[in-house]
PDB file of C-alpha atoms in Angstrom:
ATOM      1  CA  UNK A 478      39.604 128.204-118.750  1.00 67.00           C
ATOM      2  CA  UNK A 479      36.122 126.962-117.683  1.00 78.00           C
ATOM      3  CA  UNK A 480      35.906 124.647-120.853  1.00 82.00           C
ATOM      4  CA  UNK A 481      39.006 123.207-119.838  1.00 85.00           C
ATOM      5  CA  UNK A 482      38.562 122.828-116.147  1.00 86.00           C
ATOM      6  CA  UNK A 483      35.381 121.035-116.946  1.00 86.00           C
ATOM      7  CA  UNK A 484      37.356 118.743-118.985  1.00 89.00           C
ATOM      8  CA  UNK A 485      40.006 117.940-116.621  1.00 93.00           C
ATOM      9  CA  UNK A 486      37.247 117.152-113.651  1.00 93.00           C
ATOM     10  CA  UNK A 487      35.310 115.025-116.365  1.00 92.00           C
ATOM     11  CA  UNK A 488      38.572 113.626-117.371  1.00 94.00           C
ATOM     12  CA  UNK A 489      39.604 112.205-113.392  1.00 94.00           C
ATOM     13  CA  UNK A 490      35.695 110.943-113.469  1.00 93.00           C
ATOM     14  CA  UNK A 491      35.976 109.139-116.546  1.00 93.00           C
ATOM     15  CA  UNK A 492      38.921 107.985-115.326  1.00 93.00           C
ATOM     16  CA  UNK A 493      37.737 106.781-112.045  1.00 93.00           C
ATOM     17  CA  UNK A 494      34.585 105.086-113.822  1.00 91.00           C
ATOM     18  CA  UNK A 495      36.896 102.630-115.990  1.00 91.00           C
ATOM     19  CA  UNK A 496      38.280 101.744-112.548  1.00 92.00           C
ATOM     20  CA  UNK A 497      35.093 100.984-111.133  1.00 90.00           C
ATOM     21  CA  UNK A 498      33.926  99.218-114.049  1.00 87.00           C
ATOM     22  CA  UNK A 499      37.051  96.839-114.105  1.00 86.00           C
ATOM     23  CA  UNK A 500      36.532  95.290-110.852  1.00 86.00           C
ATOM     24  CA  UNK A 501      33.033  94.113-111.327  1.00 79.00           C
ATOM     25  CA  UNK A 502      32.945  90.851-110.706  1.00 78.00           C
ATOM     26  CA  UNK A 503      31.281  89.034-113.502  1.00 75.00           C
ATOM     27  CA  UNK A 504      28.984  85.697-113.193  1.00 71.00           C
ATOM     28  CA  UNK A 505      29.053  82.679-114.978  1.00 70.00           C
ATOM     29  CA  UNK A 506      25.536  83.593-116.341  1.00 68.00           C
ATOM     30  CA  UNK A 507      25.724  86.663-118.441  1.00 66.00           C
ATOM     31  CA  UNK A 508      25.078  87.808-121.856  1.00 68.00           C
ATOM     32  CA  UNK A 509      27.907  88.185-124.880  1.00 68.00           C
ATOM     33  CA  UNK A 510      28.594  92.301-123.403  1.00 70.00           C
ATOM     34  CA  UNK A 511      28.667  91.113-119.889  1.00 70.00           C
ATOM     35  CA  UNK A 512      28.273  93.418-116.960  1.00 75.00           C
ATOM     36  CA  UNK A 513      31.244  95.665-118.232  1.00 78.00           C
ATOM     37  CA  UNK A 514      29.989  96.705-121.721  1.00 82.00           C
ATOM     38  CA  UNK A 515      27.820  99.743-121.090  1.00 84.00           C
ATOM     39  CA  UNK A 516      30.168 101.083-118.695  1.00 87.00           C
ATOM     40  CA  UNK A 517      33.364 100.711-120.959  1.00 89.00           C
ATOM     41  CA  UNK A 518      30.889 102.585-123.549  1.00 89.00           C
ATOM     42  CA  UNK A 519      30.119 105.606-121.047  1.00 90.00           C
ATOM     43  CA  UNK A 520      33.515 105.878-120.283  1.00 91.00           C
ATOM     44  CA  UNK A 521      34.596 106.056-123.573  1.00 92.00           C
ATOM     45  CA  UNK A 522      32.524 108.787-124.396  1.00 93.00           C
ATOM     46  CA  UNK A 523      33.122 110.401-121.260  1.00 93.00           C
ATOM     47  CA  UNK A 524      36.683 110.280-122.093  1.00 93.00           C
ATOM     48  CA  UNK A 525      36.633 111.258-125.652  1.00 93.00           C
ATOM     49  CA  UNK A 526      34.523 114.339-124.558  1.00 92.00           C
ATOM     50  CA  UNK A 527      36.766 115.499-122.162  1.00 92.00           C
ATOM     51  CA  UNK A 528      39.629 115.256-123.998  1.00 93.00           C
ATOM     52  CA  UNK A 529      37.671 117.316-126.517  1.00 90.00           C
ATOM     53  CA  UNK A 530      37.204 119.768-123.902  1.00 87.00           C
ATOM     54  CA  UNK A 531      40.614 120.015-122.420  1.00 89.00           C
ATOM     55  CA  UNK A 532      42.425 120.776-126.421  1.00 89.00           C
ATOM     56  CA  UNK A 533      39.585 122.462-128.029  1.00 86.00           C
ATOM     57  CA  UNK A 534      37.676 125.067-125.744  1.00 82.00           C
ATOM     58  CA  UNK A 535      34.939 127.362-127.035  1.00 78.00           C
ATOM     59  CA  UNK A 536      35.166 130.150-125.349  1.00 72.00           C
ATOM     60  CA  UNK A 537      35.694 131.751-122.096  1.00 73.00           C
ATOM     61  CA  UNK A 538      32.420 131.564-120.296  1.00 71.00           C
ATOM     62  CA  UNK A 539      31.205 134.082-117.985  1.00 77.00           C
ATOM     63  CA  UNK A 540      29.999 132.790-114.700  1.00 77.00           C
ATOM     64  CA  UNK A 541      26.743 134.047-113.317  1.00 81.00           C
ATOM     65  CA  UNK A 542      26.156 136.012-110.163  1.00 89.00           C
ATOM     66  CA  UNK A 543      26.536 134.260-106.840  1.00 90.00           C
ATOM     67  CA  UNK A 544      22.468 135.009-106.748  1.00 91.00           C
ATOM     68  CA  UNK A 545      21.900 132.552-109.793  1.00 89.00           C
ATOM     69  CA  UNK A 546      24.510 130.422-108.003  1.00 89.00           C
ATOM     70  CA  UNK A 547      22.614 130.304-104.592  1.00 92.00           C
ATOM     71  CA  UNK A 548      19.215 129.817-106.603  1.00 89.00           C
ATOM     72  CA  UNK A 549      21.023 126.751-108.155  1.00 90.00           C
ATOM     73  CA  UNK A 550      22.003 125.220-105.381  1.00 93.00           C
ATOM     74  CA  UNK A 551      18.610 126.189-103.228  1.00 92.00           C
ATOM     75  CA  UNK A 552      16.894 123.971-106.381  1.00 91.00           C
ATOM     76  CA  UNK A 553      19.556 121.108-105.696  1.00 93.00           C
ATOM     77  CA  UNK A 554      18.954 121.239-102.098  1.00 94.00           C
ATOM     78  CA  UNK A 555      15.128 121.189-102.613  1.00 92.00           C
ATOM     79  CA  UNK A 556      15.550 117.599-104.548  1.00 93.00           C
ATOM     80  CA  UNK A 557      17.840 116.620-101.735  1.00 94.00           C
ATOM     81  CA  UNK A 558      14.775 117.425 -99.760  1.00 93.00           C
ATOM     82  CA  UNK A 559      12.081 115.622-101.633  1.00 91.00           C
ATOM     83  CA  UNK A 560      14.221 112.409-101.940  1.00 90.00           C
ATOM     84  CA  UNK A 561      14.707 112.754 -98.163  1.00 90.00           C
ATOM     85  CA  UNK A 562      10.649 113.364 -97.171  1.00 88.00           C
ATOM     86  CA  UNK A 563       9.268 111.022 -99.843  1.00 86.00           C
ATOM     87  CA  UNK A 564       8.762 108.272 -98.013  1.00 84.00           C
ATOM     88  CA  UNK A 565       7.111 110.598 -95.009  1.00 84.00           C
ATOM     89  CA  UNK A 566       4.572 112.813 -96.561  1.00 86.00           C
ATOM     90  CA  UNK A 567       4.183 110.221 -99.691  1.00 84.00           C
ATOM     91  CA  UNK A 568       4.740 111.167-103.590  1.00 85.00           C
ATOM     92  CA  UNK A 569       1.696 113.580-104.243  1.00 87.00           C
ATOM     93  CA  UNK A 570       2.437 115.494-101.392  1.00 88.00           C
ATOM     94  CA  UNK A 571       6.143 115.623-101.899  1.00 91.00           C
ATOM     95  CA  UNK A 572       5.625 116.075-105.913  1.00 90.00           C
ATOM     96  CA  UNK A 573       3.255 118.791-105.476  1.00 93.00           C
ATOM     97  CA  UNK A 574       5.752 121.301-103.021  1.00 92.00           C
ATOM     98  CA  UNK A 575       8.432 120.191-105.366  1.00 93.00           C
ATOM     99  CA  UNK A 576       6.765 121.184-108.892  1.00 93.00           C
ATOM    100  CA  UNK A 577       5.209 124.029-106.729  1.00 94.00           C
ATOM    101  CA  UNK A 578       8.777 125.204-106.317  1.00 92.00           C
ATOM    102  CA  UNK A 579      10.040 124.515-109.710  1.00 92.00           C
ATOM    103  CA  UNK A 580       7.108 126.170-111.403  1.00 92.00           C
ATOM    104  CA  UNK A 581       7.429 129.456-109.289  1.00 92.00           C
ATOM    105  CA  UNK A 582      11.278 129.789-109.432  1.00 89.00           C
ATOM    106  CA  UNK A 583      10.789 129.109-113.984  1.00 89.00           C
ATOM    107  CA  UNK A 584       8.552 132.008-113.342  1.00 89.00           C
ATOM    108  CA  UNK A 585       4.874 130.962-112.237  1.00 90.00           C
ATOM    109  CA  UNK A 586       2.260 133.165-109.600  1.00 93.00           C
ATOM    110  CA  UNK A 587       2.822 131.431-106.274  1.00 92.00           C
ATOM    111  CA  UNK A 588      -1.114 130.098-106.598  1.00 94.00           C
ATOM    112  CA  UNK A 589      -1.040 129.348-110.357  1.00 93.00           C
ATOM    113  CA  UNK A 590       2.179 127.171-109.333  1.00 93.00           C
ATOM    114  CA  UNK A 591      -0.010 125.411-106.782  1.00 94.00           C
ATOM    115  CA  UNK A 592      -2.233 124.549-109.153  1.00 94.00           C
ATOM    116  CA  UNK A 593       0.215 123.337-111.494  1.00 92.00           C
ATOM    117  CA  UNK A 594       1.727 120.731-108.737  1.00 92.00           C
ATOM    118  CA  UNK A 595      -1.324 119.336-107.896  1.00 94.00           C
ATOM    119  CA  UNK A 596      -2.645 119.031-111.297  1.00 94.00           C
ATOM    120  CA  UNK A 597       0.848 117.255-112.153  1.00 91.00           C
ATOM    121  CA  UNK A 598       1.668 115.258-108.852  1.00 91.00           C
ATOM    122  CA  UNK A 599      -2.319 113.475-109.187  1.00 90.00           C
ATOM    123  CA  UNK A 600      -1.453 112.813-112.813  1.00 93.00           C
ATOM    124  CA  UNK A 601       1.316 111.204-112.471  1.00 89.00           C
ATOM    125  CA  UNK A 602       0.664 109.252-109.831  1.00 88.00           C
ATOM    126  CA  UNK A 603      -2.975 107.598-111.412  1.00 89.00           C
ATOM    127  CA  UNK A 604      -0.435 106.828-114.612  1.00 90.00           C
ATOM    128  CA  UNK A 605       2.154 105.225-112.541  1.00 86.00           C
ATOM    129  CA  UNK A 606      -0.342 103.774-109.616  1.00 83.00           C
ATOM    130  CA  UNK A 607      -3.880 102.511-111.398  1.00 85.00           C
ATOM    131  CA  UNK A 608      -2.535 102.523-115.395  1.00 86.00           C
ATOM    132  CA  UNK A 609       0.888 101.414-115.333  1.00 87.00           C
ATOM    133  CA  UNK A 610       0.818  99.162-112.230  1.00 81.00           C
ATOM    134  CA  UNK A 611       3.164 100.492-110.498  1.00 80.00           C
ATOM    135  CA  UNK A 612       3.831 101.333-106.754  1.00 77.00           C
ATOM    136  CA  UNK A 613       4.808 105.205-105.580  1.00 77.00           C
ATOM    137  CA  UNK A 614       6.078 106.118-102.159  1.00 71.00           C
ATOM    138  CA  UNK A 615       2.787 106.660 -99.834  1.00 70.00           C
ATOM    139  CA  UNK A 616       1.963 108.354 -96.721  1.00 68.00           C
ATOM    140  CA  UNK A 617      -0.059 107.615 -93.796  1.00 65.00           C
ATOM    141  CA  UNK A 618      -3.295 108.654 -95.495  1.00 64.00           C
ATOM    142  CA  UNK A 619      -2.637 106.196 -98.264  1.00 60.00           C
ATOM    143  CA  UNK A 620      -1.976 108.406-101.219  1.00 59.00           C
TER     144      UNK A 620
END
């Protein structure tokens, strides 16, 4: 039942995305796809797979406990959270509690996952800022 219930919710958003795709309004300067091409193609798939889904199930799934559930959702609510204080405390700082986190819920000693966040937030910000070129959210101390 979950395989199928997947499909049907898949189904109304694949659904929904070839109506949003058909009432882009398209230019007089575009390439031979156009605007629409891509999306058609996503929907396609998205269609195909849910129909897939909804006829063919694998198996009856077991759910996990509601404390997997509540750790799922606590992880989706910590993105919401970085998104949200980004442009506040800047991308190291904000990268570094989030990969903190992530490192210490995948398993991590709370200092080890410290480390881990710093060593990754600075990284990636020297690519992106001084190698690439490119700008990252930054806070009032300039980094």
């Amino acid at each position: 039942m979950t395989d199928r219930t997947l499909g049907i919710i898949i189904l109304l958003i694949s659904i929904f995305y070839i109506y949003a795709t058909s009432i882009i309004q398209i230019s007089f300067i575009s390439d031979t796809i156009g605007p629409k091409g891509f999306p058609y193609i996503i929907a396609f798939f998205l269609f195909g797979s849910s129909i897939w889904l909804i006829f063919f199930p694998k198996f009856q799934a077991t759910w996990p406990k509601t404390k997997k559930i509540i750790e799922v959702l606590a992880t989706a609510a910590i993105f919401f959270l970085y998104a949200f204080v980004l442009p506040y405390l800047g991308f190291v700082a904000s990268t570094i509690l989030l990969t903190t986190y992530i490192s210490w819920k995948m398993g991590a000693v709370i200092l080890i996952a410290f480390i881990y966040g710093i060593i990754i937030s600075i990284t990636i910000f020297i690519l992106f800022n001084y190698v690439l070129g490119l700008s990252l959210a930054k806070n009032y101390l300039g980094f």
